[in-house]
Amino acid sequence: MTDARDTLFSDPLEAPDKFRFDDSVARVFPDMIKRSVPGYSTIVAMTGMLAGRFASEGSNLYDLGCSLGASALAMRQNLQSPRCRIIAVDNSAAMLERCRATMDAEPRATAVELVCADLCEVPIENASVVVLNFTLQFVPPERRDDVISRIYAGLRPGGVMLLSEKVTFNDPPLDALNIALHEQFKAANGYSELEIASKRSALEDVLLPETLHAHKTRIGAAGFSSCDVWFQCFNFASLIALK
């Protein structure tokens, strides 16, 4: 399978009305996310490093909303603890098909189980690490509290949750500035004004971001003992939560 350049929103007559993680997105996803999410490669690499630090022997590591498996692969490459298992979950069969090809191309001792399912329905058990990289923002807001609570319940003591999200800001000028900076980032990576506007429209009512305060409040209410931001670039942030 060959990764292609993202031109999905370059033609207004062919651009999708609503964003879906179908085969057309899966085909261009590596290019799309690299050119759309500032700091993405750093987030993935550090996710692997953090997973290697917190993974405990005989535990499960979850990549929820795994897409093509970048975070799962980074975890796999950094694991030192024996008898661990990585469970990569996504509800897009097209994404998982390419994820499987990625995993097969780089075999490692640690098993990776691919699960095609709604992450809201997947049990979290015996976990030392749970990763949601740009995943919760696509979950209906009314289900997010339950997702984080189930993750907390399924983590071992000393386990960690790693959460990366697009965020909003309570202060309107600051929110507007970060949106403008993000769009400037995408323009610098070759997206036209038409592409930026079309994709923004397609993601409306699909990607629903929240403030960092909302995320921290939810994480604290679930029972996590510590939580803070470990990476941020414009309106994209990564949090670490400790049990």
Coordinates of N, CA and C in Angstrom, one line a residue:
M1 N 0.8 -1.2 0.0 CA 0.0 0.0 0.0 C 0.9 1.2 0.0
T2 N 0.6 2.2 -0.8 CA 1.4 3.4 -1.0 C 0.6 4.6 -0.4
D3 N 1.3 5.3 0.5 CA 0.8 6.5 1.1 C 0.8 7.6 0.0
A4 N -0.3 8.4 -0.1 CA -0.4 9.5 -1.1 C -0.5 10.8 -0.4
R5 N -0.3 11.9 -1.3 CA -0.4 13.2 -0.8 C -1.9 13.5 -0.6
D6 N -2.2 14.3 0.5 CA -3.6 14.6 0.8 C -4.1 15.7 -0.1
T7 N -5.0 15.4 -1.0 CA -5.6 16.4 -1.9 C -7.2 16.2 -1.8
L8 N -7.6 15.6 -0.7 CA -9.0 15.3 -0.6 C -9.9 16.5 -0.6
F9 N -9.4 17.7 -0.2 CA -10.3 18.9 -0.1 C -9.9 19.9 -1.1
S10 N -9.1 19.5 -2.1 CA -8.6 20.5 -3.1 C -9.7 20.8 -4.2
D11 N -10.6 19.9 -4.4 CA -11.6 20.1 -5.4 C -13.0 20.3 -4.7
P12 N -13.6 21.4 -4.7 CA -14.8 21.6 -3.9 C -16.0 20.8 -4.4
L13 N -15.9 20.3 -5.7 CA -17.0 19.5 -6.2 C -16.8 18.0 -5.7
E14 N -15.6 17.6 -5.3 CA -15.4 16.2 -4.9 C -15.1 16.1 -3.4
A15 N -14.9 17.2 -2.7 CA -14.6 17.1 -1.3 C -15.7 16.5 -0.5
P16 N -15.5 15.7 0.5 CA -16.6 15.1 1.3 C -17.3 16.1 2.1
D17 N -18.6 16.0 2.3 CA -19.4 16.9 3.1 C -19.0 16.8 4.6
K18 N -18.8 15.5 5.0 CA -18.5 15.2 6.4 C -17.2 14.4 6.4
F19 N -16.4 14.6 7.4 CA -15.1 13.9 7.5 C -15.4 12.5 8.0
R20 N -14.9 11.5 7.3 CA -15.0 10.1 7.7 C -13.7 9.4 7.6
F21 N -13.4 8.5 8.5 CA -12.1 7.7 8.4 C -12.3 6.5 7.5
D22 N -12.5 6.8 6.2 CA -12.7 5.8 5.2 C -11.4 5.5 4.5
D23 N -11.5 4.7 3.4 CA -10.3 4.3 2.7 C -9.6 5.5 2.0
S24 N -10.4 6.5 1.6 CA -9.8 7.7 1.0 C -8.9 8.4 2.0
V25 N -9.4 8.5 3.2 CA -8.6 9.2 4.3 C -7.4 8.3 4.7
A26 N -7.7 7.0 4.9 CA -6.6 6.1 5.3 C -5.4 6.1 4.3
R27 N -5.7 6.3 3.0 CA -4.7 6.3 2.0 C -3.8 7.5 2.1
V28 N -4.3 8.6 2.6 CA -3.5 9.8 2.6 C -3.2 10.2 4.1
F29 N -3.6 9.4 5.0 CA -3.5 9.8 6.4 C -2.2 10.3 6.9
P30 N -1.1 9.5 6.6 CA 0.2 10.0 7.1 C 0.6 11.4 6.7
D31 N 0.3 11.7 5.4 CA 0.6 13.0 4.9 C -0.4 14.0 5.5
M32 N -1.6 13.7 5.7 CA -2.6 14.6 6.2 C -2.3 15.0 7.6
I33 N -2.0 14.0 8.5 CA -1.7 14.4 9.9 C -0.4 15.1 10.1
K34 N 0.6 14.7 9.3 CA 1.9 15.4 9.4 C 1.8 16.9 9.0
R35 N 0.9 17.2 8.1 CA 0.8 18.6 7.6 C -0.3 19.3 8.3
S36 N -1.1 18.6 9.2 CA -2.2 19.3 9.9 C -2.0 19.4 11.4
V37 N -1.2 18.6 12.0 CA -1.1 18.6 13.5 C 0.4 19.0 13.8
P38 N 0.6 20.2 14.3 CA 1.9 20.6 14.7 C 2.5 19.7 15.9
G39 N 3.7 19.2 15.7 CA 4.3 18.4 16.7 C 3.9 17.0 16.7
Y40 N 3.2 16.5 15.7 CA 2.7 15.2 15.7 C 3.8 14.1 15.8
S41 N 4.9 14.3 15.0 CA 6.0 13.3 15.1 C 6.6 13.2 16.5
T42 N 6.7 14.4 17.1 CA 7.3 14.4 18.5 C 6.3 13.7 19.5
I43 N 5.0 14.0 19.3 CA 4.0 13.4 20.2 C 4.1 11.8 20.1
V44 N 4.2 11.3 18.9 CA 4.2 9.9 18.7 C 5.5 9.3 19.3
A45 N 6.6 9.9 19.0 CA 7.9 9.4 19.5 C 7.9 9.4 21.0
M46 N 7.5 10.5 21.7 CA 7.5 10.6 23.1 C 6.4 9.7 23.7
T47 N 5.3 9.4 23.0 CA 4.4 8.4 23.5 C 5.1 7.0 23.6
G48 N 5.9 6.7 22.7 CA 6.6 5.4 22.8 C 7.6 5.4 23.9
M49 N 8.3 6.5 24.2 CA 9.2 6.6 25.3 C 8.5 6.5 26.6
L50 N 7.4 7.2 26.7 CA 6.6 7.2 28.0 C 6.1 5.8 28.2
A51 N 5.6 5.1 27.2 CA 5.1 3.8 27.3 C 6.2 2.8 27.8
G52 N 7.4 3.0 27.3 CA 8.5 2.1 27.7 C 8.8 2.4 29.2
R53 N 8.6 3.6 29.7 CA 8.9 3.9 31.1 C 7.8 3.3 32.0
F54 N 6.5 3.3 31.6 CA 5.4 2.9 32.5 C 4.9 1.5 32.3
A55 N 5.3 0.9 31.2 CA 4.8 -0.5 31.0 C 5.3 -1.4 32.1
S56 N 4.4 -2.3 32.6 CA 4.8 -3.2 33.6 C 4.6 -4.6 33.1
E57 N 5.4 -5.5 33.7 CA 5.4 -6.9 33.2 C 4.1 -7.5 33.2
G58 N 3.7 -8.2 32.1 CA 2.5 -8.9 32.0 C 1.3 -8.1 31.8
S59 N 1.4 -6.8 31.5 CA 0.3 -5.9 31.4 C -0.2 -5.7 29.9
N60 N -1.3 -5.0 29.8 CA -1.8 -4.6 28.5 C -1.5 -3.2 28.3
L61 N -1.2 -2.8 27.0 CA -1.1 -1.4 26.6 C -2.1 -1.2 25.5
Y62 N -2.9 -0.1 25.6 CA -3.9 0.2 24.7 C -3.6 1.4 23.9
D63 N -3.9 1.3 22.6 CA -3.9 2.5 21.7 C -5.3 2.6 21.2
L64 N -6.1 3.5 21.8 CA -7.5 3.7 21.5 C -7.7 4.7 20.4
G65 N -8.3 4.3 19.3 CA -8.4 5.2 18.1 C -7.0 5.2 17.4
C66 N -6.5 4.0 17.1 CA -5.1 3.8 16.7 C -4.9 4.3 15.3
S67 N -5.9 4.5 14.5 CA -5.7 4.8 13.1 C -4.7 3.9 12.4
L68 N -3.6 4.3 11.9 CA -2.7 3.5 11.1 C -1.7 2.8 12.1
G69 N -1.8 3.1 13.4 CA -0.9 2.4 14.3 C 0.4 3.1 14.7
A70 N 0.5 4.3 14.4 CA 1.8 5.0 14.7 C 2.1 5.0 16.2
S71 N 1.2 5.2 17.0 CA 1.5 5.2 18.5 C 1.7 3.8 19.0
A72 N 0.9 2.8 18.5 CA 1.1 1.4 18.8 C 2.5 0.9 18.4
L73 N 2.9 1.3 17.2 CA 4.3 1.0 16.8 C 5.4 1.6 17.6
A74 N 5.2 2.9 18.0 CA 6.2 3.5 18.9 C 6.2 2.9 20.2
M75 N 5.1 2.4 20.8 CA 5.1 1.7 22.0 C 5.8 0.4 21.9
R76 N 5.5 -0.3 20.8 CA 6.2 -1.6 20.6 C 7.7 -1.5 20.5
Q77 N 8.2 -0.4 19.9 CA 9.6 -0.2 19.7 C 10.3 0.1 21.0
N78 N 9.6 0.6 22.0 CA 10.2 1.0 23.2 C 10.0 0.1 24.4
L79 N 9.3 -1.0 24.2 CA 8.9 -1.9 25.3 C 10.2 -2.7 25.7
Q80 N 10.4 -2.7 27.1 CA 11.4 -3.5 27.7 C 10.8 -4.6 28.6
S81 N 9.7 -4.3 29.2 CA 9.0 -5.2 30.1 C 8.5 -6.5 29.3
P82 N 8.8 -7.7 29.9 CA 8.4 -8.9 29.2 C 6.9 -9.2 29.3
R83 N 6.4 -10.0 28.4 CA 5.0 -10.5 28.4 C 4.0 -9.4 28.4
C84 N 4.3 -8.3 27.7 CA 3.3 -7.3 27.5 C 2.5 -7.5 26.2
R85 N 1.3 -7.0 26.1 CA 0.5 -7.1 24.9 C 0.0 -5.7 24.6
I86 N 0.0 -5.3 23.3 CA -0.5 -4.1 22.8 C -1.9 -4.4 22.2
I87 N -2.9 -3.6 22.6 CA -4.2 -3.8 22.0 C -4.5 -2.5 21.3
A88 N -4.6 -2.5 19.9 CA -4.9 -1.3 19.1 C -6.3 -1.4 18.6
V89 N -7.1 -0.3 18.9 CA -8.5 -0.3 18.7 C -8.9 0.8 17.7
D90 N -9.7 0.5 16.7 CA -10.2 1.6 15.8 C -11.5 1.1 15.3
N91 N -12.4 2.0 15.0 CA -13.7 1.5 14.4 C -13.7 1.6 12.9
S92 N -12.6 1.9 12.3 CA -12.4 2.0 10.8 C -11.7 0.8 10.3
A93 N -12.4 0.0 9.5 CA -11.7 -1.2 8.9 C -10.6 -0.8 8.0
A94 N -10.8 0.3 7.2 CA -9.8 0.8 6.3 C -8.5 1.2 7.0
M95 N -8.7 1.8 8.1 CA -7.5 2.2 8.9 C -6.8 0.9 9.4
L96 N -7.5 0.0 10.0 CA -6.9 -1.2 10.6 C -6.3 -2.1 9.5
E97 N -6.8 -2.1 8.3 CA -6.2 -2.9 7.2 C -4.7 -2.3 7.0
R98 N -4.6 -1.1 6.9 CA -3.2 -0.5 6.7 C -2.4 -0.6 8.0
C99 N -3.0 -0.5 9.1 CA -2.3 -0.7 10.4 C -1.7 -2.1 10.5
R100 N -2.5 -3.1 10.0 CA -2.0 -4.5 10.0 C -0.7 -4.6 9.1
A101 N -0.8 -4.0 8.0 CA 0.4 -4.0 7.1 C 1.6 -3.4 7.7
T102 N 1.4 -2.3 8.4 CA 2.5 -1.6 9.1 C 3.1 -2.5 10.2
M103 N 2.3 -3.2 10.9 CA 2.8 -4.1 12.0 C 3.5 -5.3 11.4
D104 N 2.9 -5.8 10.3 CA 3.5 -7.0 9.7 C 4.9 -6.7 9.1
A105 N 5.1 -5.5 8.7 CA 6.3 -5.1 8.0 C 7.4 -4.9 9.0
E106 N 7.1 -4.7 10.3 CA 8.1 -4.6 11.3 C 7.9 -5.5 12.5
P107 N 8.1 -6.8 12.3 CA 7.8 -7.7 13.4 C 8.6 -7.5 14.6
R108 N 8.0 -7.7 15.7 CA 8.7 -7.5 17.0 C 8.1 -8.6 18.0
A109 N 8.8 -8.8 19.1 CA 8.4 -9.9 20.0 C 7.1 -9.6 20.6
T110 N 6.8 -8.3 20.9 CA 5.5 -7.9 21.5 C 4.4 -8.1 20.6
A111 N 3.4 -8.8 21.0 CA 2.2 -9.0 20.2 C 1.3 -7.7 20.1
V112 N 0.7 -7.5 18.9 CA -0.2 -6.4 18.8 C -1.5 -7.0 18.3
E113 N -2.5 -6.8 19.1 CA -3.9 -7.3 18.7 C -4.7 -6.1 18.2
L114 N -5.2 -6.3 17.0 CA -6.0 -5.2 16.3 C -7.5 -5.5 16.5
V115 N -8.2 -4.5 17.0 CA -9.6 -4.7 17.3 C -10.4 -3.7 16.6
C116 N -11.3 -4.1 15.7 CA -12.2 -3.2 15.0 C -13.5 -3.1 15.8
A117 N -13.6 -2.0 16.5 CA -14.7 -1.8 17.5 C -14.8 -0.3 17.9
D118 N -16.0 0.0 18.4 CA -16.2 1.3 19.1 C -15.4 1.3 20.4
L119 N -14.5 2.2 20.5 CA -13.6 2.2 21.8 C -14.5 2.4 23.0
C120 N -15.7 3.0 22.9 CA -16.5 3.1 24.0 C -17.0 1.8 24.6
E121 N -16.9 0.8 23.7 CA -17.4 -0.6 24.1 C -16.3 -1.5 24.5
V122 N -15.1 -1.2 24.3 CA -14.0 -2.1 24.5 C -13.6 -2.1 26.0
P123 N -13.5 -3.3 26.6 CA -13.1 -3.3 28.0 C -11.6 -3.0 28.2
I124 N -11.3 -2.2 29.2 CA -9.9 -1.9 29.5 C -9.6 -2.7 30.8
E125 N -8.6 -3.6 30.6 CA -8.3 -4.6 31.6 C -6.8 -4.7 31.8
N126 N -6.3 -4.8 33.0 CA -4.9 -5.1 33.3 C -4.0 -4.2 32.6
A127 N -4.3 -2.9 32.5 CA -3.5 -2.0 31.7 C -2.5 -1.3 32.5
S128 N -1.3 -1.1 31.9 CA -0.3 -0.2 32.5 C -0.2 1.1 31.7
V129 N -0.6 1.1 30.4 CA -0.5 2.3 29.6 C -1.8 2.3 28.7
V130 N -2.5 3.5 28.7 CA -3.6 3.7 27.7 C -3.3 5.0 27.0
V131 N -3.3 4.9 25.7 CA -3.1 6.1 24.8 C -4.3 6.4 24.0
L132 N -4.7 7.7 24.0 CA -5.7 8.3 23.1 C -5.1 9.5 22.5
N133 N -4.5 9.3 21.3 CA -3.9 10.4 20.6 C -4.9 10.9 19.5
F134 N -5.5 12.1 19.9 CA -6.4 12.7 19.0 C -7.6 11.8 18.7
T135 N -8.2 11.2 19.8 CA -9.3 10.3 19.7 C -10.5 10.8 20.4
L136 N -10.3 11.2 21.6 CA -11.5 11.6 22.4 C -12.3 12.7 21.8
Q137 N -11.7 13.6 21.0 CA -12.3 14.7 20.3 C -13.4 14.2 19.3
F138 N -13.3 12.9 18.9 CA -14.3 12.4 18.0 C -15.4 11.5 18.7
V139 N -15.2 11.4 20.0 CA -16.2 10.6 20.8 C -17.3 11.6 21.2
P140 N -18.6 11.2 21.1 CA -19.7 12.1 21.5 C -19.4 12.7 22.9
P141 N -19.6 13.9 23.2 CA -19.3 14.5 24.5 C -19.9 13.8 25.7
E142 N -21.1 13.4 25.5 CA -21.9 12.7 26.6 C -21.3 11.4 27.0
R143 N -20.4 10.8 26.1 CA -19.8 9.5 26.4 C -18.4 9.7 27.0
R144 N -17.8 10.9 27.0 CA -16.4 11.0 27.3 C -16.1 10.7 28.8
D145 N -17.0 11.2 29.7 CA -16.7 10.9 31.1 C -16.6 9.4 31.3
D146 N -17.5 8.6 30.7 CA -17.5 7.2 30.9 C -16.2 6.5 30.3
V147 N -15.8 7.0 29.2 CA -14.5 6.5 28.6 C -13.4 6.7 29.5
I148 N -13.2 7.9 30.1 CA -12.1 8.1 31.0 C -12.2 7.4 32.3
S149 N -13.4 7.3 32.8 CA -13.6 6.5 34.0 C -13.3 5.0 33.8
R150 N -13.7 4.5 32.7 CA -13.4 3.1 32.4 C -11.9 2.8 32.3
I151 N -11.2 3.8 31.7 CA -9.8 3.7 31.6 C -9.1 3.7 32.9
Y152 N -9.6 4.6 33.8 CA -9.0 4.6 35.1 C -9.2 3.3 35.9
A153 N -10.4 2.8 35.8 CA -10.8 1.5 36.4 C -9.9 0.4 35.9
G154 N -9.6 0.4 34.6 CA -8.8 -0.7 34.0 C -7.3 -0.6 34.1
L155 N -6.8 0.5 34.7 CA -5.4 0.7 34.8 C -4.9 0.1 36.1
R156 N -3.7 -0.5 36.1 CA -3.1 -0.9 37.3 C -2.6 0.3 38.1
P157 N -2.5 0.1 39.4 CA -1.9 1.2 40.2 C -0.5 1.6 39.6
G158 N -0.3 2.9 39.5 CA 1.0 3.3 38.9 C 0.9 3.4 37.4
G159 N -0.2 3.0 36.8 CA -0.4 3.1 35.3 C -0.6 4.5 34.9
V160 N -0.6 4.7 33.6 CA -0.6 6.0 33.0 C -1.6 6.1 31.8
M161 N -2.2 7.2 31.7 CA -3.0 7.5 30.5 C -2.4 8.7 29.8
L162 N -2.2 8.6 28.5 CA -1.7 9.6 27.6 C -2.7 10.1 26.7
L163 N -3.1 11.4 26.7 CA -4.2 11.9 26.0 C -3.8 13.1 25.2
S164 N -3.9 13.1 23.9 CA -3.6 14.2 23.0 C -4.9 14.7 22.3
E165 N -5.1 16.0 22.3 CA -6.3 16.5 21.8 C -6.1 17.9 21.1
K166 N -6.9 18.2 20.2 CA -7.1 19.6 19.8 C -7.9 20.3 20.8
V167 N -7.5 21.5 21.3 CA -8.2 22.1 22.4 C -8.7 23.5 22.0
T168 N -9.6 24.0 22.8 CA -10.1 25.4 22.6 C -9.6 26.2 23.9
F169 N -9.8 27.5 23.8 CA -9.4 28.4 24.9 C -10.6 29.2 25.3
N170 N -10.7 29.4 26.6 CA -11.9 30.2 27.2 C -11.8 31.7 26.8
D171 N -10.5 32.2 26.6 CA -10.3 33.6 26.3 C -10.5 33.7 24.7
P172 N -11.5 34.5 24.3 CA -11.7 34.6 22.8 C -10.6 35.0 22.0
P173 N -9.8 36.1 22.4 CA -8.7 36.5 21.6 C -7.6 35.4 21.5
L174 N -7.4 34.7 22.6 CA -6.4 33.7 22.6 C -6.8 32.5 21.7
D175 N -8.1 32.2 21.8 CA -8.7 31.1 21.0 C -8.5 31.5 19.5
A176 N -8.9 32.7 19.1 CA -8.8 33.1 17.7 C -7.3 33.1 17.3
L177 N -6.4 33.5 18.1 CA -5.0 33.5 17.8 C -4.5 32.1 17.5
N178 N -4.8 31.2 18.3 CA -4.4 29.8 18.1 C -5.0 29.1 16.9
I179 N -6.2 29.5 16.6 CA -6.9 29.0 15.4 C -6.1 29.6 14.1
A180 N -5.8 30.9 14.2 CA -5.1 31.5 13.1 C -3.7 30.9 12.9
L181 N -3.0 30.6 14.0 CA -1.7 30.1 14.0 C -1.7 28.6 13.4
H182 N -2.7 27.9 13.8 CA -2.9 26.5 13.2 C -3.1 26.6 11.7
E183 N -4.0 27.5 11.3 CA -4.2 27.6 9.8 C -3.0 28.1 9.1
Q184 N -2.2 29.0 9.7 CA -0.9 29.4 9.1 C 0.0 28.2 9.0
F185 N 0.1 27.4 10.0 CA 0.9 26.1 10.0 C 0.5 25.3 8.8
K186 N -0.8 25.1 8.6 CA -1.3 24.2 7.5 C -1.0 24.9 6.1
A187 N -1.1 26.2 6.0 CA -0.8 26.9 4.8 C 0.7 26.8 4.5
A188 N 1.6 26.8 5.5 CA 3.0 26.7 5.3 C 3.4 25.3 4.9
N189 N 2.5 24.3 5.1 CA 2.7 22.9 4.7 C 2.0 22.6 3.4
G190 N 1.6 23.7 2.7 CA 1.1 23.5 1.3 C -0.4 23.4 1.1
Y191 N -1.2 23.5 2.2 CA -2.7 23.5 2.0 C -3.1 24.9 1.5
S192 N -4.0 24.9 0.6 CA -4.6 26.2 0.1 C -5.7 26.7 1.0
E193 N -6.1 27.9 0.9 CA -7.2 28.5 1.7 C -8.5 27.7 1.5
L194 N -8.7 27.2 0.2 CA -9.9 26.4 -0.1 C -9.8 25.1 0.7
E195 N -8.7 24.4 0.7 CA -8.5 23.2 1.4 C -8.8 23.3 2.9
I196 N -8.2 24.4 3.4 CA -8.3 24.6 4.9 C -9.8 24.9 5.2
A197 N -10.4 25.7 4.4 CA -11.8 26.0 4.7 C -12.7 24.8 4.5
S198 N -12.5 24.0 3.5 CA -13.3 22.8 3.2 C -13.2 21.8 4.3
K199 N -11.9 21.5 4.7 CA -11.7 20.5 5.8 C -12.3 21.0 7.1
R200 N -12.2 22.3 7.4 CA -12.8 22.8 8.6 C -14.3 22.6 8.6
S201 N -14.9 22.8 7.4 CA -16.4 22.6 7.3 C -16.7 21.1 7.5
A202 N -15.9 20.2 6.9 CA -16.2 18.8 7.0 C -16.1 18.3 8.4
L203 N -15.2 18.9 9.2 CA -15.0 18.4 10.5 C -16.0 19.0 11.5
E204 N -16.7 20.0 11.1 CA -17.7 20.6 12.0 C -18.7 19.6 12.4
D205 N -19.0 19.5 13.7 CA -19.9 18.6 14.3 C -19.4 17.1 14.3
V206 N -18.1 16.9 13.8 CA -17.5 15.6 13.9 C -16.3 15.6 14.9
L207 N -15.5 16.6 14.8 CA -14.4 16.9 15.8 C -14.8 18.0 16.7
L208 N -15.1 17.6 18.0 CA -15.6 18.6 19.0 C -14.6 18.8 20.1
P209 N -13.7 19.8 20.0 CA -12.7 20.0 21.0 C -13.2 20.7 22.3
E210 N -12.4 20.5 23.3 CA -12.8 21.1 24.6 C -11.6 21.8 25.1
T211 N -11.7 22.6 26.2 CA -10.6 23.3 26.9 C -9.8 22.3 27.7
L212 N -8.6 22.7 27.9 CA -7.7 21.9 28.8 C -8.3 21.8 30.2
H213 N -9.0 22.9 30.7 CA -9.6 22.8 32.0 C -10.7 21.7 32.0
A214 N -11.5 21.6 30.9 CA -12.5 20.5 30.9 C -11.9 19.1 30.9
H215 N -10.8 19.0 30.2 CA -10.1 17.7 30.2 C -9.6 17.3 31.6
K216 N -8.9 18.3 32.2 CA -8.3 18.1 33.5 C -9.4 17.8 34.6
T217 N -10.5 18.5 34.5 CA -11.6 18.3 35.4 C -12.2 16.9 35.3
R218 N -12.4 16.4 34.0 CA -12.9 15.1 33.8 C -11.9 14.0 34.3
I219 N -10.6 14.2 34.0 CA -9.6 13.3 34.5 C -9.5 13.2 36.0
G220 N -9.6 14.4 36.6 CA -9.6 14.4 38.1 C -10.8 13.7 38.7
A221 N -12.0 13.9 38.1 CA -13.2 13.3 38.6 C -13.2 11.8 38.4
A222 N -12.4 11.3 37.4 CA -12.3 9.9 37.2 C -11.5 9.2 38.3
G223 N -10.6 10.0 39.0 CA -9.9 9.5 40.1 C -8.4 9.5 39.9
F224 N -7.9 10.0 38.8 CA -6.4 10.1 38.6 C -5.8 11.1 39.6
S225 N -4.6 10.6 40.1 CA -4.0 11.4 41.2 C -3.3 12.6 40.7
S226 N -2.8 12.6 39.5 CA -2.0 13.7 38.9 C -2.3 13.8 37.4
C227 N -2.3 15.0 36.9 CA -2.5 15.3 35.5 C -2.0 16.6 35.1
D228 N -1.2 16.7 34.0 CA -0.8 17.9 33.5 C -0.4 17.8 32.0
V229 N -0.1 18.9 31.4 CA 0.3 19.0 30.0 C 1.8 18.6 29.9
W230 N 2.2 17.7 29.0 CA 3.6 17.5 28.8 C 4.0 18.0 27.4
F231 N 3.1 18.4 26.6 CA 3.5 19.0 25.3 C 2.3 19.8 24.8
Q232 N 2.7 21.0 24.2 CA 1.6 21.8 23.6 C 2.2 22.6 22.4
C233 N 1.5 22.7 21.3 CA 1.9 23.6 20.2 C 0.6 24.2 19.7
F234 N 0.4 25.4 19.8 CA -0.8 26.1 19.4 C -2.0 25.5 20.1
N235 N -3.0 25.1 19.4 CA -4.2 24.5 20.0 C -4.2 23.0 19.9
F236 N -3.0 22.4 20.1 CA -2.9 20.9 20.2 C -2.1 20.6 21.4
A237 N -2.6 19.8 22.3 CA -1.9 19.5 23.6 C -2.0 18.1 23.9
S238 N -0.9 17.6 24.7 CA -0.8 16.3 25.2 C -0.7 16.3 26.7
L239 N -1.6 15.5 27.3 CA -1.6 15.4 28.8 C -1.2 14.0 29.2
I240 N -0.6 14.0 30.4 CA -0.3 12.7 31.1 C -1.1 12.7 32.4
A241 N -1.7 11.5 32.7 CA -2.5 11.3 33.9 C -2.0 10.1 34.6
L242 N -1.7 10.2 35.9 CA -1.1 9.1 36.6 C -2.2 8.5 37.6
K243 N -2.2 7.2 37.6 CA -3.1 6.5 38.6 C -2.2 6.1 39.8

